[in-house]
Amino acid sequence: MGIWNPENLPPINTGQNCVFLICCDAREAQHERAKEHHVKVKRIVSNVVASDVEKASAFYEEVLGLKVLMDLGWIRTYGSGSKMTIQISVMSEGGSGTAVPDISIEVDDIEEALARVQRASIPIEYGPTTEPWGVRRFYVRDPFGKLINILQHE
Protein backbone atom coordinates (compact mmCIF):
# COMPACT_ATOMS: atom_id res chain seq x y z
CA MET A 1 0.00 0.00 0.00
CA GLY A 2 1.49 3.34 -1.02
CA ILE A 3 0.86 6.93 -0.06
CA TRP A 4 -2.62 8.11 -0.98
CA ASN A 5 -2.57 10.20 -4.11
CA PRO A 6 -5.80 11.61 -5.57
CA GLU A 7 -4.28 11.43 -9.06
CA ASN A 8 -4.36 7.61 -8.79
CA LEU A 9 -8.15 7.63 -8.37
CA PRO A 10 -10.32 6.96 -11.38
CA PRO A 11 -11.98 10.06 -12.82
CA ILE A 12 -15.12 11.13 -10.99
CA ASN A 13 -17.75 13.06 -12.92
CA THR A 14 -19.73 14.44 -9.95
CA GLY A 15 -17.43 17.39 -9.10
CA GLN A 16 -14.46 18.28 -6.96
CA ASN A 17 -16.19 17.64 -3.64
CA CYS A 18 -16.09 13.89 -4.18
CA VAL A 19 -12.38 13.64 -3.43
CA PHE A 20 -13.02 15.54 -0.17
CA LEU A 21 -15.90 13.20 0.72
CA ILE A 22 -13.74 10.12 0.12
CA CYS A 23 -11.11 11.55 2.46
CA CYS A 24 -13.72 12.44 5.12
CA ASP A 25 -15.36 9.03 4.85
CA ALA A 26 -11.98 7.35 5.41
CA ARG A 27 -11.30 9.50 8.47
CA GLU A 28 -14.77 8.87 9.84
CA ALA A 29 -14.37 5.12 9.38
CA GLN A 30 -10.98 5.23 11.10
CA HIS A 31 -12.50 7.22 13.99
CA GLU A 32 -15.33 4.66 14.32
CA ARG A 33 -12.78 1.79 14.39
CA ALA A 34 -10.83 3.62 17.10
CA LYS A 35 -14.00 3.94 19.21
CA GLU A 36 -14.59 0.18 18.91
CA HIS A 37 -11.18 -0.54 20.50
CA HIS A 38 -11.51 1.98 23.35
CA VAL A 39 -11.38 0.50 26.85
CA LYS A 40 -12.63 2.44 29.87
CA VAL A 41 -10.98 1.48 33.15
CA LYS A 42 -13.70 1.21 35.80
CA ARG A 43 -11.69 0.14 38.82
CA ILE A 44 -8.17 -0.78 39.89
CA VAL A 45 -7.76 -3.37 42.64
CA SER A 46 -4.59 -3.96 44.60
CA ASN A 47 -4.07 -7.66 45.36
CA VAL A 48 -1.97 -8.76 48.34
CA VAL A 49 -0.79 -12.35 48.80
CA ALA A 50 -1.74 -13.71 52.23
CA SER A 51 -1.82 -17.21 53.66
CA ASP A 52 -4.37 -16.05 56.28
CA VAL A 53 -6.76 -13.39 54.96
CA GLU A 54 -8.23 -12.95 58.48
CA LYS A 55 -5.02 -11.15 59.54
CA ALA A 56 -5.95 -8.27 57.23
CA SER A 57 -8.91 -7.31 59.41
CA ALA A 58 -6.88 -5.70 62.23
CA PHE A 59 -5.08 -3.38 59.80
CA TYR A 60 -7.42 -2.65 56.90
CA GLU A 61 -10.72 -2.77 58.81
CA GLU A 62 -9.90 -1.68 62.37
CA VAL A 63 -7.02 0.76 61.76
CA LEU A 64 -8.00 2.20 58.37
CA GLY A 65 -11.76 1.84 58.75
CA LEU A 66 -12.42 0.01 55.49
CA LYS A 67 -15.44 -2.26 55.23
CA VAL A 68 -15.47 -5.89 54.12
CA LEU A 69 -17.08 -5.76 50.68
CA MET A 70 -16.62 -9.43 49.82
CA ASP A 71 -15.49 -12.49 51.76
CA LEU A 72 -15.19 -15.84 50.01
CA GLY A 73 -12.80 -17.34 52.55
CA TRP A 74 -9.81 -17.36 50.21
CA ILE A 75 -10.28 -13.69 49.25
CA ARG A 76 -11.45 -10.80 51.39
CA THR A 77 -11.95 -7.44 49.70
CA TYR A 78 -11.93 -4.23 51.74
CA GLY A 79 -13.17 -0.89 50.49
CA SER A 80 -15.56 1.98 50.95
CA GLY A 81 -18.60 3.25 49.14
CA SER A 82 -16.78 6.43 48.11
CA LYS A 83 -16.06 7.20 44.47
CA MET A 84 -12.32 7.28 44.00
CA THR A 85 -9.96 8.41 41.29
CA ILE A 86 -8.36 5.65 39.25
CA GLN A 87 -4.58 5.94 39.35
CA ILE A 88 -1.47 3.86 38.86
CA SER A 89 1.84 5.37 39.91
CA VAL A 90 5.01 4.13 38.21
CA MET A 91 7.98 5.09 40.37
CA SER A 92 11.76 4.81 40.41
CA GLU A 93 11.75 5.74 44.14
CA GLY A 94 9.20 6.64 46.78
CA GLY A 95 10.16 10.32 46.94
CA SER A 96 12.51 11.98 49.44
CA GLY A 97 14.85 9.00 49.04
CA THR A 98 12.33 6.46 50.36
CA ALA A 99 11.53 2.99 49.06
CA VAL A 100 8.68 2.61 46.59
CA PRO A 101 5.56 1.70 48.61
CA ASP A 102 3.47 -1.29 47.58
CA ILE A 103 0.22 0.60 48.19
CA SER A 104 -0.59 4.28 48.75
CA ILE A 105 -3.74 5.03 50.74
CA GLU A 106 -5.02 8.59 50.86
CA VAL A 107 -7.02 9.47 53.97
CA ASP A 108 -9.08 12.51 54.96
CA ASP A 109 -7.44 12.84 58.41
CA ILE A 110 -3.76 11.90 58.57
CA GLU A 111 -3.49 12.67 62.28
CA GLU A 112 -6.35 10.29 63.12
CA ALA A 113 -4.79 7.60 60.91
CA LEU A 114 -1.47 8.13 62.69
CA ALA A 115 -3.15 7.88 66.11
CA ARG A 116 -4.86 4.60 65.12
CA VAL A 117 -1.56 3.15 63.86
CA GLN A 118 0.15 4.13 67.11
CA ARG A 119 -2.69 2.66 69.25
CA ALA A 120 -2.33 -0.59 67.30
CA SER A 121 1.45 -0.54 68.04
CA ILE A 122 2.29 -0.71 64.34
CA PRO A 123 5.88 0.51 63.79
CA ILE A 124 6.21 3.60 61.58
CA GLU A 125 8.96 3.13 59.00
CA TYR A 126 9.04 6.70 57.64
CA GLY A 127 7.56 9.99 58.78
CA PRO A 128 5.19 11.42 59.56
CA THR A 129 6.44 14.28 57.45
CA THR A 130 5.18 16.98 55.12
CA GLU A 131 6.77 16.54 51.71
CA PRO A 132 7.79 19.41 49.40
CA TRP A 133 5.08 18.37 46.90
CA GLY A 134 2.28 19.14 49.41
CA VAL A 135 1.58 15.72 50.92
CA ARG A 136 1.75 14.76 54.59
CA ARG A 137 2.50 11.06 54.93
CA PHE A 138 4.03 8.14 56.78
CA TYR A 139 4.98 4.56 55.92
CA VAL A 140 3.94 1.40 57.79
CA ARG A 141 3.81 -2.29 56.92
CA ASP A 142 0.58 -4.23 56.78
CA PRO A 143 0.39 -7.70 58.42
CA PHE A 144 1.80 -9.26 55.23
CA GLY A 145 4.89 -7.05 55.03
CA LYS A 146 3.61 -4.74 52.29
CA LEU A 147 4.95 -1.19 52.56
CA ILE A 148 1.96 1.14 52.89
CA ASN A 149 2.17 4.88 52.22
CA ILE A 150 -0.59 6.59 54.21
CA LEU A 151 -1.05 10.16 53.01
CA GLN A 152 -3.16 13.27 52.98
CA HIS A 153 -2.91 16.10 50.45
CA GLU A 154 -2.57 19.46 52.20
XYZ file of N, CA and C in Angstrom:
462
model
N 0.851 -1.170 0.000
C 0.000 0.000 0.000
C 0.894 1.229 0.000
N 0.678 2.135 -0.902
C 1.492 3.336 -1.018
C 0.825 4.532 -0.373
N 1.417 5.679 -0.561
C 0.859 6.930 -0.062
C -0.343 7.291 -0.912
N -1.407 7.755 -0.251
C -2.618 8.113 -0.976
C -2.356 9.296 -1.875
N -2.756 9.146 -3.115
C -2.569 10.198 -4.106
C -3.858 10.317 -4.896
N -4.520 11.481 -4.854
C -5.798 11.614 -5.566
C -5.660 11.432 -7.066
N -4.468 11.602 -7.625
C -4.279 11.425 -9.062
C -4.394 9.964 -9.459
N -4.240 9.038 -8.497
C -4.360 7.610 -8.791
C -5.812 7.139 -8.795
N -6.748 8.005 -8.392
C -8.154 7.630 -8.371
C -8.717 7.709 -9.778
N -9.676 6.851 -10.069
C -10.324 6.956 -11.383
C -11.079 8.281 -11.470
N -11.275 8.790 -12.676
C -11.978 10.063 -12.823
C -13.383 9.977 -12.237
N -13.787 11.061 -11.570
C -15.125 11.134 -10.988
C -15.826 12.308 -11.660
N -17.033 12.058 -12.155
C -17.746 13.062 -12.919
C -18.686 13.928 -12.073
N -18.726 13.725 -10.740
C -19.727 14.444 -9.946
C -19.167 15.709 -9.306
N -17.963 16.130 -9.612
C -17.433 17.388 -9.096
C -16.262 17.199 -8.141
N -15.658 18.312 -7.777
C -14.457 18.278 -6.957
C -14.717 17.789 -5.536
N -15.905 18.002 -5.022
C -16.195 17.644 -3.644
C -16.083 16.142 -3.376
N -16.131 15.333 -4.392
C -16.088 13.893 -4.183
C -14.768 13.451 -3.577
N -13.672 14.007 -4.008
C -12.379 13.644 -3.428
C -12.387 13.974 -1.940
N -12.924 15.135 -1.573
C -13.023 15.538 -0.168
C -13.892 14.550 0.601
N -14.999 14.125 0.037
C -15.897 13.195 0.723
C -15.224 11.841 0.932
N -14.450 11.386 -0.034
C -13.740 10.115 0.119
C -12.778 10.221 1.301
N -12.069 11.327 1.372
C -11.114 11.550 2.456
C -11.858 11.586 3.797
N -12.949 12.338 3.863
C -13.717 12.442 5.116
C -14.299 11.103 5.505
N -14.809 10.346 4.548
C -15.363 9.029 4.849
C -14.289 8.119 5.428
N -13.078 8.182 4.898
C -11.982 7.350 5.406
C -11.635 7.740 6.844
N -11.588 9.049 7.098
C -11.296 9.502 8.473
C -12.396 9.094 9.426
N -13.647 9.231 8.993
C -14.774 8.868 9.845
C -14.748 7.375 10.152
N -14.454 6.562 9.167
C -14.370 5.117 9.381
C -13.233 4.785 10.343
N -12.105 5.461 10.203
C -10.979 5.235 11.103
C -11.350 5.631 12.530
N -12.058 6.756 12.680
C -12.501 7.218 13.992
C -13.461 6.198 14.621
N -14.379 5.659 13.819
C -15.325 4.661 14.318
C -14.585 3.392 14.762
N -13.574 2.968 14.006
C -12.782 1.788 14.390
C -12.046 2.055 15.698
N -11.537 3.264 15.873
C -10.825 3.616 17.105
C -11.771 3.558 18.294
N -13.020 3.995 18.126
C -13.996 3.941 19.210
C -14.283 2.490 19.602
N -14.312 1.586 18.638
C -14.588 0.178 18.914
C -13.520 -0.429 19.809
N -12.288 0.040 19.743
C -11.177 -0.537 20.498
C -10.903 0.205 21.802
N -11.698 1.199 22.132
C -11.509 1.982 23.349
C -11.905 1.146 24.563
N -11.092 1.182 25.602
C -11.383 0.502 26.855
C -11.445 1.546 27.951
N -12.485 1.514 28.752
C -12.633 2.437 29.871
C -12.332 1.676 31.162
N -11.323 2.109 31.885
C -10.977 1.485 33.154
C -12.020 1.904 34.177
N -12.655 0.936 34.820
C -13.699 1.214 35.797
C -13.183 1.160 37.230
N -12.159 0.330 37.460
C -11.686 0.144 38.825
C -10.290 -0.456 38.760
N -9.470 -0.141 39.740
C -8.167 -0.777 39.888
C -8.139 -1.390 41.279
N -7.779 -2.644 41.368
C -7.756 -3.369 42.639
C -6.330 -3.780 42.943
N -5.901 -3.508 44.149
C -4.592 -3.961 44.603
C -4.766 -5.331 45.243
N -3.994 -6.311 44.815
C -4.072 -7.664 45.356
C -2.842 -7.941 46.202
N -3.051 -8.463 47.406
C -1.968 -8.756 48.339
C -2.006 -10.244 48.659
N -0.880 -10.930 48.484
C -0.787 -12.355 48.802
C -0.801 -12.525 50.314
N -1.649 -13.440 50.799
C -1.738 -13.706 52.233
C -2.144 -15.159 52.451
N -1.432 -15.836 53.346
C -1.821 -17.209 53.660
C -3.028 -17.226 54.599
N -3.244 -16.152 55.356
C -4.369 -16.047 56.281
C -5.036 -14.690 56.072
N -6.108 -14.654 55.289
C -6.757 -13.389 54.963
C -7.381 -12.734 56.186
N -7.655 -13.501 57.243
C -8.226 -12.955 58.481
C -7.306 -11.922 59.116
N -5.983 -12.076 58.948
C -5.018 -11.150 59.540
C -5.158 -9.735 58.981
N -5.773 -9.589 57.843
C -5.947 -8.271 57.230
C -6.930 -7.410 58.010
N -7.844 -8.038 58.724
C -8.907 -7.311 59.407
C -8.387 -6.274 60.391
N -7.401 -6.623 61.212
C -6.883 -5.698 62.225
C -6.321 -4.434 61.595
N -5.695 -4.540 60.436
C -5.084 -3.376 59.797
C -6.069 -2.635 58.894
N -6.603 -3.327 57.907
C -7.422 -2.655 56.900
C -8.810 -2.264 57.417
N -9.388 -3.074 58.295
C -10.722 -2.770 58.809
C -10.665 -1.919 60.076
N -9.911 -2.369 61.075
C -9.903 -1.681 62.367
C -9.064 -0.402 62.358
N -7.872 -0.429 61.764
C -7.015 0.764 61.759
C -7.452 1.753 60.686
N -7.667 1.281 59.468
C -7.998 2.199 58.372
C -9.501 2.415 58.171
N -10.324 1.620 58.821
C -11.764 1.839 58.755
C -12.436 1.389 57.472
N -11.784 0.526 56.700
C -12.419 0.008 55.490
C -13.439 -1.061 55.864
N -14.408 -1.263 55.000
C -15.443 -2.261 55.233
C -15.154 -3.511 54.392
N -15.579 -4.662 54.901
C -15.468 -5.888 54.120
C -16.559 -5.834 53.057
N -16.144 -5.818 51.804
C -17.082 -5.757 50.683
C -17.407 -7.150 50.150
N -16.444 -8.067 50.305
C -16.624 -9.429 49.815
C -15.741 -10.340 50.649
N -16.269 -11.499 51.012
C -15.486 -12.485 51.759
C -15.872 -13.873 51.272
N -14.966 -14.485 50.515
C -15.195 -15.842 50.010
C -14.305 -16.862 50.728
N -13.693 -16.451 51.814
C -12.795 -17.339 52.552
C -11.363 -17.226 52.067
N -11.151 -17.428 50.795
C -9.810 -17.359 50.214
C -9.457 -15.943 49.757
N -10.474 -15.088 49.627
C -10.276 -13.691 49.253
C -11.202 -12.834 50.111
N -10.651 -11.775 50.643
C -11.454 -10.800 51.389
C -11.121 -9.440 50.794
N -12.132 -8.742 50.324
C -11.953 -7.435 49.704
C -12.453 -6.357 50.649
N -11.587 -5.367 50.888
C -11.928 -4.229 51.742
C -12.102 -3.008 50.859
N -12.981 -2.114 51.261
C -13.170 -0.893 50.488
C -14.115 0.047 51.191
N -14.576 1.031 50.444
C -15.557 1.977 50.947
C -16.531 2.266 49.820
N -17.618 2.902 50.153
C -18.604 3.249 49.137
C -18.274 4.520 48.388
N -17.159 5.161 48.740
C -16.785 6.429 48.112
C -16.298 6.233 46.689
N -16.647 7.172 45.818
C -16.064 7.198 44.467
C -14.621 7.633 44.604
N -13.739 6.965 43.911
C -12.317 7.277 44.004
C -11.734 7.453 42.613
N -10.664 8.200 42.541
C -9.957 8.411 41.291
C -9.137 7.169 40.957
N -9.154 6.786 39.707
C -8.362 5.649 39.249
C -6.964 6.154 38.942
N -5.969 5.533 39.572
C -4.584 5.939 39.347
C -3.655 4.731 39.460
N -2.594 4.771 38.708
C -1.465 3.857 38.862
C -0.224 4.734 38.843
N 0.598 4.607 39.865
C 1.841 5.365 39.911
C 2.993 4.445 39.540
N 3.811 4.863 38.620
C 5.010 4.131 38.206
C 6.182 4.938 38.739
N 6.995 4.327 39.609
C 7.981 5.088 40.367
C 9.368 4.456 40.319
N 10.386 5.299 40.291
C 11.756 4.808 40.415
C 12.214 4.877 41.866
N 11.509 5.651 42.687
C 11.745 5.738 44.137
C 10.457 6.243 44.764
N 10.404 6.227 46.091
C 9.196 6.641 46.779
C 9.121 8.127 47.075
N 10.117 8.899 46.638
C 10.165 10.322 46.940
C 10.923 10.560 48.228
N 11.677 11.634 48.272
C 12.512 11.975 49.437
C 13.466 10.843 49.810
N 13.887 10.075 48.808
C 14.855 9.004 49.037
C 14.286 7.761 49.682
N 12.954 7.617 49.725
C 12.330 6.457 50.355
C 12.143 5.317 49.358
N 11.846 4.151 49.901
C 11.529 2.986 49.064
C 10.171 3.205 48.400
N 9.963 2.544 47.279
C 8.675 2.608 46.592
C 7.659 1.803 47.412
N 6.567 2.439 47.843
C 5.564 1.701 48.614
C 4.794 0.735 47.712
N 4.307 -0.337 48.319
C 3.474 -1.287 47.576
C 2.087 -0.715 47.313
N 1.563 0.018 48.297
C 0.225 0.601 48.193
C 0.270 2.000 48.801
N -0.393 2.952 48.170
C -0.592 4.283 48.753
C -2.067 4.433 49.073
N -2.355 4.860 50.300
C -3.737 5.031 50.745
C -3.902 6.472 51.198
N -4.750 7.214 50.475
C -5.021 8.595 50.855
C -6.173 8.611 51.850
N -5.992 9.356 52.929
C -7.021 9.472 53.968
C -7.455 10.926 54.095
N -8.590 11.138 54.771
C -9.079 12.506 54.958
C -8.544 13.139 56.242
N -7.960 12.324 57.137
C -7.438 12.842 58.407
C -6.173 12.074 58.774
N -5.042 12.582 58.350
C -3.761 11.897 58.567
C -3.438 11.761 60.051
N -3.797 12.736 60.855
C -3.488 12.669 62.283
C -4.290 11.565 62.965
N -5.544 11.389 62.565
C -6.353 10.286 63.120
C -5.798 8.943 62.663
N -5.395 8.837 61.409
C -4.794 7.596 60.915
C -3.516 7.284 61.687
N -2.707 8.296 61.922
C -1.472 8.132 62.685
C -1.777 7.666 64.111
N -2.770 8.267 64.749
C -3.148 7.877 66.110
C -3.616 6.421 66.154
N -4.383 5.985 65.172
C -4.858 4.595 65.120
C -3.693 3.626 64.940
N -2.751 3.990 64.078
C -1.565 3.151 63.861
C -0.770 3.033 65.162
N -0.604 4.151 65.850
C 0.145 4.135 67.112
C -0.585 3.325 68.180
N -1.919 3.448 68.287
C -2.689 2.656 69.254
C -2.585 1.167 68.968
N -2.457 0.816 67.691
C -2.330 -0.591 67.299
C -0.890 -1.084 67.413
N 0.019 -0.210 67.877
C 1.450 -0.540 68.041
C 2.092 -1.022 66.752
N 1.692 -0.396 65.643
C 2.292 -0.708 64.343
C 3.482 0.222 64.166
N 4.686 -0.336 63.952
C 5.876 0.513 63.793
C 5.776 1.408 62.548
N 6.180 2.654 62.701
C 6.208 3.595 61.582
C 7.599 3.538 60.975
N 7.677 3.293 59.672
C 8.959 3.130 58.997
C 9.495 4.432 58.413
N 8.613 5.407 58.190
C 9.035 6.696 57.645
C 7.991 7.731 58.039
N 8.448 8.902 58.458
C 7.557 9.994 58.781
C 7.021 9.873 60.195
N 5.956 10.577 60.480
C 5.191 11.418 59.555
C 5.956 12.673 59.169
N 5.756 13.093 57.948
C 6.437 14.278 57.447
C 5.589 14.949 56.371
N 5.806 16.237 56.215
C 5.178 16.981 55.123
C 6.207 17.093 54.008
N 5.852 16.578 52.852
C 6.767 16.535 51.709
C 6.688 17.839 50.918
N 7.762 18.168 50.181
C 7.787 19.410 49.396
C 6.686 19.488 48.325
N 6.120 18.363 47.936
C 5.081 18.373 46.902
C 3.673 18.476 47.502
N 3.573 18.833 48.811
C 2.276 19.137 49.409
C 1.508 17.954 49.958
N 2.214 16.918 50.363
C 1.585 15.724 50.923
C 2.164 15.483 52.315
N 1.296 15.213 53.276
C 1.752 14.764 54.591
C 1.548 13.267 54.600
N 2.581 12.516 55.043
C 2.498 11.062 54.928
C 3.388 10.351 55.924
N 3.153 9.038 56.036
C 4.026 8.141 56.776
C 3.903 6.749 56.173
N 4.934 5.936 56.417
C 4.976 4.558 55.923
C 4.827 3.590 57.088
N 4.039 2.538 56.868
C 3.943 1.404 57.789
C 3.896 0.133 56.947
N 3.981 -1.002 57.609
C 3.814 -2.294 56.917
C 2.516 -2.928 57.378
N 1.802 -3.512 56.419
C 0.584 -4.228 56.775
C 0.978 -5.598 57.354
N 0.040 -6.415 57.805
C 0.389 -7.705 58.424
C 1.134 -8.666 57.498
N 1.163 -8.376 56.205
C 1.801 -9.264 55.230
C 3.137 -8.720 54.747
N 3.595 -7.625 55.375
C 4.894 -7.054 55.035
C 4.872 -6.049 53.901
N 3.704 -5.725 53.378
C 3.612 -4.738 52.292
C 3.845 -3.345 52.852
N 4.661 -2.559 52.152
C 4.949 -1.191 52.563
C 3.788 -0.291 52.134
N 3.145 0.330 53.135
C 1.960 1.139 52.891
C 2.285 2.611 53.135
N 2.005 3.429 52.149
C 2.171 4.879 52.218
C 0.803 5.458 52.570
N 0.663 5.969 53.799
C -0.593 6.590 54.207
C -0.401 8.085 54.088
N -1.277 8.763 53.348
C -1.045 10.165 53.010
C -2.318 10.994 53.022
N -2.087 12.291 53.124
C -3.165 13.273 52.976
C -2.603 14.455 52.206
N -3.313 14.894 51.181
C -2.914 16.101 50.455
C -3.253 17.305 51.327
N -2.331 18.279 51.374
C -2.571 19.460 52.200
C -3.130 20.595 51.384
